[in-house]
Short mmCIF file of C-alpha atoms in Angstrom, two decimals:
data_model
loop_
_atom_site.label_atom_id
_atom_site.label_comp_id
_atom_site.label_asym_id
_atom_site.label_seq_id
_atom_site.Cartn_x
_atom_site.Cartn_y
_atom_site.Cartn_z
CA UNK H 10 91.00 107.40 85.62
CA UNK H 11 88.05 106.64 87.32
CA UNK H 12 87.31 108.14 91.14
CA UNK H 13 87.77 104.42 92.91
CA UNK H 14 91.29 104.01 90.27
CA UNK H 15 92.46 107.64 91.55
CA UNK H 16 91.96 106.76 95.19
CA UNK H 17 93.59 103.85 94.50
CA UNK H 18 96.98 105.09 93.15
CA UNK H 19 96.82 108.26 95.86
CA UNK H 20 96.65 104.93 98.22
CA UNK H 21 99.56 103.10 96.81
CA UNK H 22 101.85 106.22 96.98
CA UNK H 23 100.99 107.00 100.40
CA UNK H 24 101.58 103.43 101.90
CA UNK H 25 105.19 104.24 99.96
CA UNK H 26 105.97 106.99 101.32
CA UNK H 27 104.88 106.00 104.57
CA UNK H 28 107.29 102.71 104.38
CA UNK H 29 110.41 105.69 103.44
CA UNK H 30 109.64 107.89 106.30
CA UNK H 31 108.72 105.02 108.96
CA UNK H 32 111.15 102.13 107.37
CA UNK H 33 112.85 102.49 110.77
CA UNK H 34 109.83 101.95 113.18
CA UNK H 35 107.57 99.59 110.73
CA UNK H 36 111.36 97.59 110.78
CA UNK H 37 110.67 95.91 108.03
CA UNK H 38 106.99 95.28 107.92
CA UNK H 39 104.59 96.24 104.92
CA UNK H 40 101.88 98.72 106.01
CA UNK H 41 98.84 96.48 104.98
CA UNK H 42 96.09 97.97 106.90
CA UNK H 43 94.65 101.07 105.39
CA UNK H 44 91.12 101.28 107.12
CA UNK H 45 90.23 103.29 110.13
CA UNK H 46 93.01 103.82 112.64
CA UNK H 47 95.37 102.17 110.86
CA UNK H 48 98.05 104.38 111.40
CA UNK H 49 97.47 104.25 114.94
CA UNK H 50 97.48 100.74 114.83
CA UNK H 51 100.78 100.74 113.14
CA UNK H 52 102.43 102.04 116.57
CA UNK H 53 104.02 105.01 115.56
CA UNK H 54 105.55 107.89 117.69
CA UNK H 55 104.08 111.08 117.54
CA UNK H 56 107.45 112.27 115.47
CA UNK H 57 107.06 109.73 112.98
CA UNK H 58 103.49 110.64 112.59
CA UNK H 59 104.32 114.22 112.43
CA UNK H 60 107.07 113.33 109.65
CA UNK H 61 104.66 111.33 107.87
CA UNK H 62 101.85 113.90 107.40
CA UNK H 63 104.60 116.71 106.54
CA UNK H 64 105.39 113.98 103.59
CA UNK H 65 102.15 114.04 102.83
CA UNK H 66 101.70 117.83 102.51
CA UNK H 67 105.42 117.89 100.47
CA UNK H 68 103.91 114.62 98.03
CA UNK H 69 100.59 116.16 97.03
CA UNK H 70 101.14 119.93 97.21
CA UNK H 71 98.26 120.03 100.31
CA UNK H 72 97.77 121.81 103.77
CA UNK H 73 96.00 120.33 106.46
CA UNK H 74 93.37 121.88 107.59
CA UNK H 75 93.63 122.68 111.44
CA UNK H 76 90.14 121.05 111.80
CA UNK H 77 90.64 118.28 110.03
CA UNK H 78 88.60 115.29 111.29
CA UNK H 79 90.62 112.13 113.07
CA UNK H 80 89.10 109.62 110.30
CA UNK H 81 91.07 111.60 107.92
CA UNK H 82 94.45 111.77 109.82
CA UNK H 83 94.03 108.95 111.16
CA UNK H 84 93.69 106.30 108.30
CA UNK H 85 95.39 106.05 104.92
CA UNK H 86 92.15 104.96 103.32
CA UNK H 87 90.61 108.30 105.08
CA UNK H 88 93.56 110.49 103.50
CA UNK H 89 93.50 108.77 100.03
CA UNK H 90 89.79 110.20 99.81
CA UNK H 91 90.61 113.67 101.07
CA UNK H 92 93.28 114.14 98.40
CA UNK H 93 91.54 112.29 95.68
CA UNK H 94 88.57 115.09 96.36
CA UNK H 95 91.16 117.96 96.39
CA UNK H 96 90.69 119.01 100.12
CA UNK H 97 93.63 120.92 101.66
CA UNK H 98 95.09 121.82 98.05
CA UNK H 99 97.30 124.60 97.98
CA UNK H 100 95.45 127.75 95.58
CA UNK H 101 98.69 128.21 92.57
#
């Protein structure tokens, strides 16, 4: 699978598992924006955020990094990249 293919599919499976954990707040709506602050954009509480990065961390075996930078955290397109390059993976 090719870098831009495994972004991709880390993409696809975090806009799911953001729709599971958030189905109550997004009420219905598909997350479609992936670019910069588009979680913020999406109107989430802080919980739900909180719930959604915990997912995250459970889904692809990960840690985030306390210093983490906000276009990371912040955007699903941002996050797709940091796993697809193996940042915050857990040493086994």
């Amino acid at each position: 699978m090719t870098d831009a293919g495994m972004t991709d599919d880390i993409l696809r499976r975090l806009v799911a598992l953001l729709e599971r954990v958030a189905a109550v707040e997004l009420d219905g709506r598909p997350v479609t924006e992936t670019g910069p602050g588009s979680l913020r954009a999406l109107g989430l509480t802080s919980v739900r955020l909180m719930e959604f990065l915990v997912a995250v961390e459970d889904e692809f075996d990960l840690i985030w990094d306390d210093d983490v930078e906000e276009a990371v955290i912040g955007s699903l397109e941002g996050m797709a990249r940091y796993i697809a390059e193996g940042a915050g993976v857990r040493a086994g």
